[in-house]
């Protein structure tokens, strides 16, 4: 077989609004000749790819099934093609104007590295891996493809395709900042907070940044602060707190650099006030726990709302936050919320009621 050739597959082009999708069959053994799985990673702090890591046990189970008698995989895999892939129409299907029969023409170059191949697996990663590894000469599968204009559109489609599946939230959070196109309302609201969180986490190379490398994400697995805790803190402040001043509510745009400066300044003060608690994971510190992160986010809003980042040094936040030391129990001791409400240091949970309880406790101490 030649190193470079065109794979021509009978296909039906369906029109959905202004978009086209292509339905076709393909030998699953040959999918990896032209398609690749992009596992999410970072290159020079820039997000690359969008797929979840392969689950080896699941792949082995699918492979055993494929090698059994009469296997059946009726669900279509989903592929995002780049513009090197073409469709050559032949004739409409009957009188249906939205459905056209033709050939999908896929260029194959066996010398290309994976990241240069013309197709990306959006859904069906584990099935395709199992077919690739199975002891079978061939295994045709149903496939649906679309031609995407850039990787940002591929990411958008990946999120939408997987929206009804148990896709890891952390993976979605990492994808959101680099995603364009229509998104569900809940995801669209988190897109700006996710961008800010990513910038905070990527600042590990900078000296003195409190969050750098500490937020747990698929590309920062050694982080110990839950990404969702940071997202909730940022989102609340953007829509109702101190960070609102940097956001234009009419179009959703924001001065991300000033937001980053504001957050880094306040949380550097927190880090300096409680260095031991800040360097411990949530199981050993309620400061890095969801309850602590969210509660101190509300404290930040109370102390700095309406104050630009450049003017924060004038607030003497170091002195203010130090006043919390006698009444907190981040890593040991007890929380004295009232005569009839004393809890062990780790008795606080990441629930709305406990976050509210801790927030009020901290704010009362600062009045």
mmCIF file of C-alpha atoms in Angstrom:
data_model
loop_
_atom_site.group_PDB
_atom_site.id
_atom_site.type_symbol
_atom_site.label_atom_id
_atom_site.label_comp_id
_atom_site.label_asym_id
_atom_site.label_seq_id
_atom_site.Cartn_x
_atom_site.Cartn_y
_atom_site.Cartn_z
ATOM 1 C CA UNK A 1 0.000 0.000 0.000
ATOM 2 C CA UNK A 2 1.295 3.444 -0.923
ATOM 3 C CA UNK A 3 2.391 5.780 1.837
ATOM 4 C CA UNK A 4 0.113 8.511 0.474
ATOM 5 C CA UNK A 5 -3.302 7.898 -1.047
ATOM 6 C CA UNK A 6 -6.952 8.927 -0.954
ATOM 7 C CA UNK A 7 -9.496 6.879 0.942
ATOM 8 C CA UNK A 8 -12.825 7.180 -0.872
ATOM 9 C CA UNK A 9 -15.823 6.103 1.201
ATOM 10 C CA UNK A 10 -19.481 5.994 0.078
ATOM 11 C CA UNK A 11 -21.331 8.521 2.222
ATOM 12 C CA UNK A 12 -24.568 10.436 2.635
ATOM 13 C CA UNK A 13 -24.341 14.172 3.238
ATOM 14 C CA UNK A 14 -27.135 15.480 5.447
ATOM 15 C CA UNK A 15 -27.851 19.186 5.812
ATOM 16 C CA UNK A 16 -28.676 20.414 9.320
ATOM 17 C CA UNK A 17 -29.392 24.120 9.149
ATOM 18 C CA UNK A 18 -26.267 25.716 7.694
ATOM 19 C CA UNK A 19 -24.094 22.704 8.550
ATOM 20 C CA UNK A 20 -23.429 19.331 6.931
ATOM 21 C CA UNK A 21 -22.796 15.973 8.519
ATOM 22 C CA UNK A 22 -21.548 12.897 6.694
ATOM 23 C CA UNK A 23 -22.776 9.367 7.455
ATOM 24 C CA UNK A 24 -20.590 6.526 6.248
ATOM 25 C CA UNK A 25 -19.123 3.144 7.038
ATOM 26 C CA UNK A 26 -15.407 2.526 7.526
ATOM 27 C CA UNK A 27 -13.195 -0.358 8.563
ATOM 28 C CA UNK A 28 -12.442 0.326 12.206
ATOM 29 C CA UNK A 29 -8.961 -1.109 11.681
ATOM 30 C CA UNK A 30 -8.182 1.798 9.365
ATOM 31 C CA UNK A 31 -9.555 4.692 11.415
ATOM 32 C CA UNK A 32 -6.154 5.418 12.942
ATOM 33 C CA UNK A 33 -4.658 5.706 9.447
ATOM 34 C CA UNK A 34 -6.320 9.109 9.098
ATOM 35 C CA UNK A 35 -7.630 9.988 12.565
ATOM 36 C CA UNK A 36 -6.003 10.637 15.897
ATOM 37 C CA UNK A 37 -7.045 10.951 19.496
ATOM 38 C CA UNK A 38 -5.931 14.243 21.020
ATOM 39 C CA UNK A 39 -5.406 13.733 24.722
ATOM 40 C CA UNK A 40 -5.688 16.985 26.595
ATOM 41 C CA UNK A 41 -2.315 18.462 27.576
ATOM 42 C CA UNK A 42 -0.567 21.807 27.724
ATOM 43 C CA UNK A 43 2.284 23.032 25.572
ATOM 44 C CA UNK A 44 3.880 26.303 26.739
ATOM 45 C CA UNK A 45 0.755 26.930 28.872
ATOM 46 C CA UNK A 46 -1.486 26.571 25.795
ATOM 47 C CA UNK A 47 -4.179 23.902 25.836
ATOM 48 C CA UNK A 48 -3.763 21.256 23.169
ATOM 49 C CA UNK A 49 -6.328 18.623 22.275
ATOM 50 C CA UNK A 50 -9.536 17.752 23.993
ATOM 51 C CA UNK A 51 -9.970 14.003 24.571
ATOM 52 C CA UNK A 52 -10.098 12.153 27.867
ATOM 53 C CA UNK A 53 -7.286 9.662 28.529
ATOM 54 C CA UNK A 54 -7.944 6.116 27.398
ATOM 55 C CA UNK A 55 -9.479 3.820 30.011
ATOM 56 C CA UNK A 56 -7.496 0.633 29.511
ATOM 57 C CA UNK A 57 -9.809 -1.699 31.422
ATOM 58 C CA UNK A 58 -12.786 -0.541 29.370
ATOM 59 C CA UNK A 59 -10.832 -1.013 26.129
ATOM 60 C CA UNK A 60 -9.876 -4.554 27.134
ATOM 61 C CA UNK A 61 -13.522 -5.357 27.857
ATOM 62 C CA UNK A 62 -14.619 -4.060 24.444
ATOM 63 C CA UNK A 63 -11.837 -6.019 22.768
ATOM 64 C CA UNK A 64 -12.938 -9.269 24.439
ATOM 65 C CA UNK A 65 -16.463 -8.636 23.201
ATOM 66 C CA UNK A 66 -15.262 -7.915 19.653
ATOM 67 C CA UNK A 67 -13.349 -11.184 19.592
ATOM 68 C CA UNK A 68 -16.441 -13.138 20.703
ATOM 69 C CA UNK A 69 -19.082 -14.627 18.418
ATOM 70 C CA UNK A 70 -21.342 -12.155 16.524
ATOM 71 C CA UNK A 71 -20.199 -8.839 18.066
ATOM 72 C CA UNK A 72 -22.254 -5.724 17.290
ATOM 73 C CA UNK A 73 -21.316 -2.049 17.783
ATOM 74 C CA UNK A 74 -24.327 -0.123 16.439
ATOM 75 C CA UNK A 75 -23.400 3.299 17.824
ATOM 76 C CA UNK A 76 -21.587 5.552 15.380
ATOM 77 C CA UNK A 77 -18.205 7.003 16.165
ATOM 78 C CA UNK A 78 -17.938 10.763 15.633
ATOM 79 C CA UNK A 79 -15.072 12.360 13.692
ATOM 80 C CA UNK A 80 -14.112 15.993 13.236
ATOM 81 C CA UNK A 81 -12.410 16.484 9.864
ATOM 82 C CA UNK A 82 -10.304 19.425 8.830
ATOM 83 C CA UNK A 83 -10.759 21.089 5.463
ATOM 84 C CA UNK A 84 -8.466 18.652 3.663
ATOM 85 C CA UNK A 85 -11.377 16.192 3.655
ATOM 86 C CA UNK A 86 -13.796 16.682 0.755
ATOM 87 C CA UNK A 87 -17.221 15.398 -0.223
ATOM 88 C CA UNK A 88 -17.956 14.630 -3.863
ATOM 89 C CA UNK A 89 -21.730 14.440 -4.487
ATOM 90 C CA UNK A 90 -23.295 12.092 -6.997
ATOM 91 C CA UNK A 91 -27.075 12.334 -6.634
ATOM 92 C CA UNK A 92 -29.829 13.274 -4.167
ATOM 93 C CA UNK A 93 -31.570 10.451 -2.294
ATOM 94 C CA UNK A 94 -34.974 10.450 -4.023
ATOM 95 C CA UNK A 95 -36.556 13.881 -3.740
ATOM 96 C CA UNK A 96 -34.998 14.704 -0.383
ATOM 97 C CA UNK A 97 -33.047 17.906 -0.935
ATOM 98 C CA UNK A 98 -31.297 17.687 2.449
ATOM 99 C CA UNK A 99 -29.801 14.251 1.716
ATOM 100 C CA UNK A 100 -27.139 13.734 -0.963
ATOM 101 C CA UNK A 101 -25.276 10.549 -1.868
ATOM 102 C CA UNK A 102 -21.613 10.775 -2.767
ATOM 103 C CA UNK A 103 -18.084 9.949 -1.700
ATOM 104 C CA UNK A 104 -16.111 11.225 1.249
ATOM 105 C CA UNK A 105 -12.518 11.728 0.138
ATOM 106 C CA UNK A 106 -9.977 11.470 2.964
ATOM 107 C CA UNK A 107 -6.268 12.029 2.288
ATOM 108 C CA UNK A 108 -4.049 9.475 4.004
ATOM 109 C CA UNK A 109 -0.335 10.017 4.538
ATOM 110 C CA UNK A 110 1.234 7.309 6.668
ATOM 111 C CA UNK A 111 4.304 9.473 7.261
ATOM 112 C CA UNK A 112 2.310 12.198 9.054
ATOM 113 C CA UNK A 113 2.603 12.436 12.847
ATOM 114 C CA UNK A 114 -0.661 11.977 14.710
ATOM 115 C CA UNK A 115 -1.233 15.683 15.306
ATOM 116 C CA UNK A 116 -1.116 16.345 11.553
ATOM 117 C CA UNK A 117 -3.742 13.792 10.520
ATOM 118 C CA UNK A 118 -6.900 15.188 8.902
ATOM 119 C CA UNK A 119 -9.403 13.772 11.416
ATOM 120 C CA UNK A 120 -9.870 13.804 15.168
ATOM 121 C CA UNK A 121 -11.935 11.348 17.199
ATOM 122 C CA UNK A 122 -14.615 13.334 18.996
ATOM 123 C CA UNK A 123 -16.527 10.339 20.321
ATOM 124 C CA UNK A 124 -15.623 6.645 20.188
ATOM 125 C CA UNK A 125 -12.037 6.768 21.394
ATOM 126 C CA UNK A 126 -12.229 3.561 23.402
ATOM 127 C CA UNK A 127 -14.187 1.634 20.773
ATOM 128 C CA UNK A 128 -11.676 2.561 18.077
ATOM 129 C CA UNK A 129 -8.752 1.601 20.329
ATOM 130 C CA UNK A 130 -10.368 -1.758 21.057
ATOM 131 C CA UNK A 131 -10.947 -2.428 17.343
ATOM 132 C CA UNK A 132 -7.349 -1.452 16.597
ATOM 133 C CA UNK A 133 -6.034 -3.931 19.171
ATOM 134 C CA UNK A 134 -8.515 -6.754 18.526
ATOM 135 C CA UNK A 135 -7.431 -9.961 16.816
ATOM 136 C CA UNK A 136 -9.612 -9.298 13.772
ATOM 137 C CA UNK A 137 -8.790 -8.788 10.100
ATOM 138 C CA UNK A 138 -11.370 -6.021 9.841
ATOM 139 C CA UNK A 139 -14.393 -4.637 11.665
ATOM 140 C CA UNK A 140 -16.591 -2.118 9.802
ATOM 141 C CA UNK A 141 -18.252 0.541 11.945
ATOM 142 C CA UNK A 142 -20.794 3.255 11.394
ATOM 143 C CA UNK A 143 -19.361 6.767 11.521
ATOM 144 C CA UNK A 144 -20.613 10.341 11.480
ATOM 145 C CA UNK A 145 -18.285 13.161 10.541
ATOM 146 C CA UNK A 146 -18.321 16.913 10.149
ATOM 147 C CA UNK A 147 -15.823 19.341 8.685
ATOM 148 C CA UNK A 148 -14.720 21.782 11.376
ATOM 149 C CA UNK A 149 -13.126 25.156 10.790
ATOM 150 C CA UNK A 150 -10.306 24.995 13.314
ATOM 151 C CA UNK A 151 -9.669 23.192 16.602
ATOM 152 C CA UNK A 152 -11.836 25.597 18.603
ATOM 153 C CA UNK A 153 -14.908 24.392 16.684
ATOM 154 C CA UNK A 154 -13.829 20.791 17.247
ATOM 155 C CA UNK A 155 -13.675 21.445 21.003
ATOM 156 C CA UNK A 156 -17.147 22.999 20.931
ATOM 157 C CA UNK A 157 -18.578 19.958 19.177
ATOM 158 C CA UNK A 158 -16.739 17.633 21.571
ATOM 159 C CA UNK A 159 -18.396 19.301 24.572
ATOM 160 C CA UNK A 160 -21.831 19.243 22.932
ATOM 161 C CA UNK A 161 -21.537 15.591 21.862
ATOM 162 C CA UNK A 162 -20.478 14.561 25.359
ATOM 163 C CA UNK A 163 -22.919 16.825 27.204
ATOM 164 C CA UNK A 164 -25.289 13.937 27.967
ATOM 165 C CA UNK A 165 -22.504 11.608 29.115
ATOM 166 C CA UNK A 166 -20.568 11.555 32.390
ATOM 167 C CA UNK A 167 -17.749 13.647 30.943
ATOM 168 C CA UNK A 168 -15.318 14.688 33.706
ATOM 169 C CA UNK A 169 -16.164 18.225 34.788
ATOM 170 C CA UNK A 170 -12.480 19.065 35.150
ATOM 171 C CA UNK A 171 -11.919 18.288 31.487
ATOM 172 C CA UNK A 172 -14.818 20.528 30.455
ATOM 173 C CA UNK A 173 -13.453 23.332 32.629
ATOM 174 C CA UNK A 174 -10.071 23.129 30.859
ATOM 175 C CA UNK A 175 -11.671 23.093 27.430
ATOM 176 C CA UNK A 176 -14.037 26.022 27.956
ATOM 177 C CA UNK A 177 -11.534 28.919 27.689
ATOM 178 C CA UNK A 178 -10.426 27.805 24.196
ATOM 179 C CA UNK A 179 -13.881 26.889 22.915
ATOM 180 C CA UNK A 180 -15.981 28.882 20.442
ATOM 181 C CA UNK A 181 -19.486 28.388 19.142
ATOM 182 C CA UNK A 182 -22.767 27.711 20.887
ATOM 183 C CA UNK A 183 -22.567 26.270 24.385
ATOM 184 C CA UNK A 184 -25.218 25.296 26.952
ATOM 185 C CA UNK A 185 -26.083 28.249 29.217
ATOM 186 C CA UNK A 186 -24.454 26.656 32.275
ATOM 187 C CA UNK A 187 -21.180 26.185 30.389
ATOM 188 C CA UNK A 188 -21.287 29.626 28.777
ATOM 189 C CA UNK A 189 -21.571 31.209 32.239
ATOM 190 C CA UNK A 190 -18.473 29.312 33.385
ATOM 191 C CA UNK A 191 -16.370 30.146 30.335
ATOM 192 C CA UNK A 192 -14.904 33.388 31.736
ATOM 193 C CA UNK A 193 -14.312 31.943 35.230
ATOM 194 C CA UNK A 194 -12.614 28.946 33.597
ATOM 195 C CA UNK A 195 -10.339 31.243 31.591
ATOM 196 C CA UNK A 196 -9.352 33.155 34.734
ATOM 197 C CA UNK A 197 -8.780 29.939 36.674
ATOM 198 C CA UNK A 198 -6.551 28.618 33.895
ATOM 199 C CA UNK A 199 -4.466 31.795 33.962
ATOM 200 C CA UNK A 200 -4.128 31.655 37.744
ATOM 201 C CA UNK A 201 -3.059 28.034 37.618
ATOM 202 C CA UNK A 202 -0.598 28.573 34.773
ATOM 203 C CA UNK A 203 1.302 31.193 36.749
ATOM 204 C CA UNK A 204 3.387 28.537 38.496
ATOM 205 C CA UNK A 205 6.460 29.842 36.705
ATOM 206 C CA UNK A 206 5.999 33.242 38.329
ATOM 207 C CA UNK A 207 7.368 33.838 41.789
ATOM 208 C CA UNK A 208 4.826 34.708 44.463
ATOM 209 C CA UNK A 209 1.598 33.620 42.782
ATOM 210 C CA UNK A 210 -0.707 31.860 45.249
ATOM 211 C CA UNK A 211 -2.558 29.514 42.860
ATOM 212 C CA UNK A 212 0.174 28.591 40.391
ATOM 213 C CA UNK A 213 0.128 24.811 39.908
ATOM 214 C CA UNK A 214 -2.066 24.294 42.992
ATOM 215 C CA UNK A 215 -5.426 23.866 41.223
ATOM 216 C CA UNK A 216 -6.227 20.266 40.339
ATOM 217 C CA UNK A 217 -7.065 19.863 36.633
ATOM 218 C CA UNK A 218 -6.469 17.150 34.003
ATOM 219 C CA UNK A 219 -3.252 18.923 32.978
ATOM 220 C CA UNK A 220 -2.225 19.751 36.566
ATOM 221 C CA UNK A 221 -2.885 16.434 38.320
ATOM 222 C CA UNK A 222 -0.548 17.332 41.187
ATOM 223 C CA UNK A 223 -2.710 20.297 42.168
ATOM 224 C CA UNK A 224 -4.610 19.875 45.431
ATOM 225 C CA UNK A 225 -7.223 22.652 45.378
ATOM 226 C CA UNK A 226 -10.387 21.473 43.610
ATOM 227 C CA UNK A 227 -11.000 23.359 40.380
ATOM 228 C CA UNK A 228 -14.719 23.585 41.125
ATOM 229 C CA UNK A 229 -14.024 25.432 44.400
ATOM 230 C CA UNK A 230 -12.006 28.063 42.535
ATOM 231 C CA UNK A 231 -14.602 28.317 39.767
ATOM 232 C CA UNK A 232 -17.435 28.921 42.233
ATOM 233 C CA UNK A 233 -15.418 31.587 44.039
ATOM 234 C CA UNK A 234 -14.549 33.401 40.801
ATOM 235 C CA UNK A 235 -18.024 33.058 39.295
ATOM 236 C CA UNK A 236 -19.750 34.473 42.365
ATOM 237 C CA UNK A 237 -17.385 37.430 42.500
ATOM 238 C CA UNK A 238 -17.701 38.145 38.760
ATOM 239 C CA UNK A 239 -21.477 38.295 38.856
ATOM 240 C CA UNK A 240 -22.143 39.668 42.333
ATOM 241 C CA UNK A 241 -18.923 40.713 44.027
ATOM 242 C CA UNK A 242 -15.595 42.526 43.801
ATOM 243 C CA UNK A 243 -14.700 41.277 40.320
ATOM 244 C CA UNK A 244 -17.921 42.625 38.818
ATOM 245 C CA UNK A 245 -16.207 45.990 38.300
ATOM 246 C CA UNK A 246 -13.992 44.464 35.597
ATOM 247 C CA UNK A 247 -16.827 42.904 33.620
ATOM 248 C CA UNK A 248 -19.094 44.425 30.976
ATOM 249 C CA UNK A 249 -22.496 42.807 31.622
ATOM 250 C CA UNK A 250 -23.828 43.925 28.224
ATOM 251 C CA UNK A 251 -21.534 41.642 26.229
ATOM 252 C CA UNK A 252 -19.851 39.483 28.868
ATOM 253 C CA UNK A 253 -16.349 40.799 28.119
ATOM 254 C CA UNK A 254 -13.928 41.484 30.939
ATOM 255 C CA UNK A 255 -10.527 42.921 31.780
ATOM 256 C CA UNK A 256 -8.965 39.549 32.524
ATOM 257 C CA UNK A 257 -5.577 40.992 33.408
ATOM 258 C CA UNK A 258 -7.023 43.224 36.144
ATOM 259 C CA UNK A 259 -9.141 40.354 37.454
ATOM 260 C CA UNK A 260 -6.035 38.211 37.673
ATOM 261 C CA UNK A 261 -4.141 40.968 39.498
ATOM 262 C CA UNK A 262 -7.012 41.448 41.941
ATOM 263 C CA UNK A 263 -7.252 37.750 42.773
ATOM 264 C CA UNK A 264 -3.512 37.225 43.024
ATOM 265 C CA UNK A 265 -3.129 40.188 45.371
ATOM 266 C CA UNK A 266 -5.881 39.144 47.780
ATOM 267 C CA UNK A 267 -4.986 35.454 47.862
ATOM 268 C CA UNK A 268 -1.278 36.237 48.277
ATOM 269 C CA UNK A 269 -2.284 38.031 51.470
ATOM 270 C CA UNK A 270 -4.237 34.940 52.551
ATOM 271 C CA UNK A 271 -1.295 32.692 51.703
ATOM 272 C CA UNK A 272 1.064 34.861 53.735
ATOM 273 C CA UNK A 273 -1.289 34.928 56.732
ATOM 274 C CA UNK A 274 -1.777 31.144 56.790
ATOM 275 C CA UNK A 275 1.252 29.588 55.031
ATOM 276 C CA UNK A 276 1.020 26.158 56.648
ATOM 277 C CA UNK A 277 -2.687 25.730 55.956
ATOM 278 C CA UNK A 278 -2.257 27.000 52.400
ATOM 279 C CA UNK A 279 0.277 24.321 51.553
ATOM 280 C CA UNK A 280 -1.883 21.410 52.691
ATOM 281 C CA UNK A 281 -4.571 19.533 50.734
ATOM 282 C CA UNK A 282 -8.262 19.844 51.687
ATOM 283 C CA UNK A 283 -8.231 16.676 53.809
ATOM 284 C CA UNK A 284 -5.702 18.343 56.099
ATOM 285 C CA UNK A 285 -6.738 21.991 55.740
ATOM 286 C CA UNK A 286 -10.125 23.663 55.617
ATOM 287 C CA UNK A 287 -8.449 26.692 54.034
ATOM 288 C CA UNK A 288 -7.848 24.879 50.732
ATOM 289 C CA UNK A 289 -11.151 23.034 51.100
ATOM 290 C CA UNK A 290 -14.201 24.174 49.134
ATOM 291 C CA UNK A 291 -15.699 25.738 52.254
ATOM 292 C CA UNK A 292 -12.606 27.840 52.949
ATOM 293 C CA UNK A 293 -12.029 28.944 49.352
ATOM 294 C CA UNK A 294 -15.616 30.033 48.847
ATOM 295 C CA UNK A 295 -15.949 31.716 52.239
ATOM 296 C CA UNK A 296 -12.763 33.718 51.815
ATOM 297 C CA UNK A 297 -13.987 34.627 48.336
ATOM 298 C CA UNK A 298 -16.976 36.291 49.994
ATOM 299 C CA UNK A 299 -14.581 37.989 52.420
ATOM 300 C CA UNK A 300 -12.634 39.310 49.414
ATOM 301 C CA UNK A 301 -15.850 40.691 47.963
ATOM 302 C CA UNK A 302 -16.763 42.392 51.229
ATOM 303 C CA UNK A 303 -13.324 43.969 51.695
ATOM 304 C CA UNK A 304 -12.466 44.942 48.120
ATOM 305 C CA UNK A 305 -15.718 45.553 46.238
ATOM 306 C CA UNK A 306 -15.405 48.673 44.085
ATOM 307 C CA UNK A 307 -11.660 48.960 44.743
ATOM 308 C CA UNK A 308 -9.494 48.610 41.585
ATOM 309 C CA UNK A 309 -6.578 46.209 41.704
ATOM 310 C CA UNK A 310 -4.048 49.049 41.618
ATOM 311 C CA UNK A 311 -5.500 50.485 44.852
ATOM 312 C CA UNK A 312 -5.623 47.250 46.865
ATOM 313 C CA UNK A 313 -2.241 47.876 48.572
ATOM 314 C CA UNK A 314 -3.782 50.952 50.202
ATOM 315 C CA UNK A 315 -6.350 48.843 52.064
ATOM 316 C CA UNK A 316 -3.742 47.235 54.346
ATOM 317 C CA UNK A 317 -5.332 43.831 53.805
ATOM 318 C CA UNK A 318 -2.443 42.123 55.570
ATOM 319 C CA UNK A 319 -3.485 43.686 58.884
ATOM 320 C CA UNK A 320 -7.161 42.978 58.251
ATOM 321 C CA UNK A 321 -6.746 39.305 57.365
ATOM 322 C CA UNK A 322 -4.401 38.763 60.327
ATOM 323 C CA UNK A 323 -7.361 39.562 62.593
ATOM 324 C CA UNK A 324 -8.854 36.229 61.543
ATOM 325 C CA UNK A 325 -6.038 34.183 63.078
ATOM 326 C CA UNK A 326 -7.567 33.820 66.580
ATOM 327 C CA UNK A 327 -10.919 32.592 65.302
ATOM 328 C CA UNK A 328 -9.992 30.123 62.532
ATOM 329 C CA UNK A 329 -9.229 26.418 62.857
ATOM 330 C CA UNK A 330 -7.971 25.550 59.405
ATOM 331 C CA UNK A 331 -5.905 22.515 60.410
ATOM 332 C CA UNK A 332 -6.643 21.764 64.082
ATOM 333 C CA UNK A 333 -8.768 22.757 67.047
ATOM 334 C CA UNK A 334 -12.419 23.763 66.895
ATOM 335 C CA UNK A 335 -14.674 26.324 65.251
ATOM 336 C CA UNK A 336 -16.676 28.326 67.778
ATOM 337 C CA UNK A 337 -19.673 29.461 65.761
ATOM 338 C CA UNK A 338 -21.761 30.046 68.883
ATOM 339 C CA UNK A 339 -22.471 28.672 72.360
ATOM 340 C CA UNK A 340 -24.394 25.724 70.919
ATOM 341 C CA UNK A 341 -22.428 25.287 67.712
ATOM 342 C CA UNK A 342 -18.833 24.174 68.211
ATOM 343 C CA UNK A 343 -17.303 21.905 65.591
ATOM 344 C CA UNK A 344 -14.026 20.126 65.089
ATOM 345 C CA UNK A 345 -11.693 21.786 62.602
ATOM 346 C CA UNK A 346 -12.637 19.288 59.868
ATOM 347 C CA UNK A 347 -16.332 19.303 60.666
ATOM 348 C CA UNK A 348 -17.079 21.872 57.987
ATOM 349 C CA UNK A 349 -18.369 20.491 54.696
ATOM 350 C CA UNK A 350 -18.546 21.977 51.224
ATOM 351 C CA UNK A 351 -22.275 22.652 51.417
ATOM 352 C CA UNK A 352 -24.134 25.957 50.961
ATOM 353 C CA UNK A 353 -25.158 26.007 54.626
ATOM 354 C CA UNK A 354 -21.620 25.423 55.914
ATOM 355 C CA UNK A 355 -20.131 27.919 53.459
ATOM 356 C CA UNK A 356 -22.651 30.498 54.679
ATOM 357 C CA UNK A 357 -21.910 29.631 58.318
ATOM 358 C CA UNK A 358 -18.163 30.051 57.840
ATOM 359 C CA UNK A 359 -18.561 33.225 55.778
ATOM 360 C CA UNK A 360 -20.655 34.899 58.470
ATOM 361 C CA UNK A 361 -18.180 33.760 61.133
ATOM 362 C CA UNK A 362 -15.281 35.378 59.273
ATOM 363 C CA UNK A 363 -17.133 38.580 58.414
ATOM 364 C CA UNK A 364 -18.313 39.071 62.008
ATOM 365 C CA UNK A 365 -14.687 38.917 63.159
ATOM 366 C CA UNK A 366 -13.753 41.651 60.710
ATOM 367 C CA UNK A 367 -16.473 44.121 61.679
#
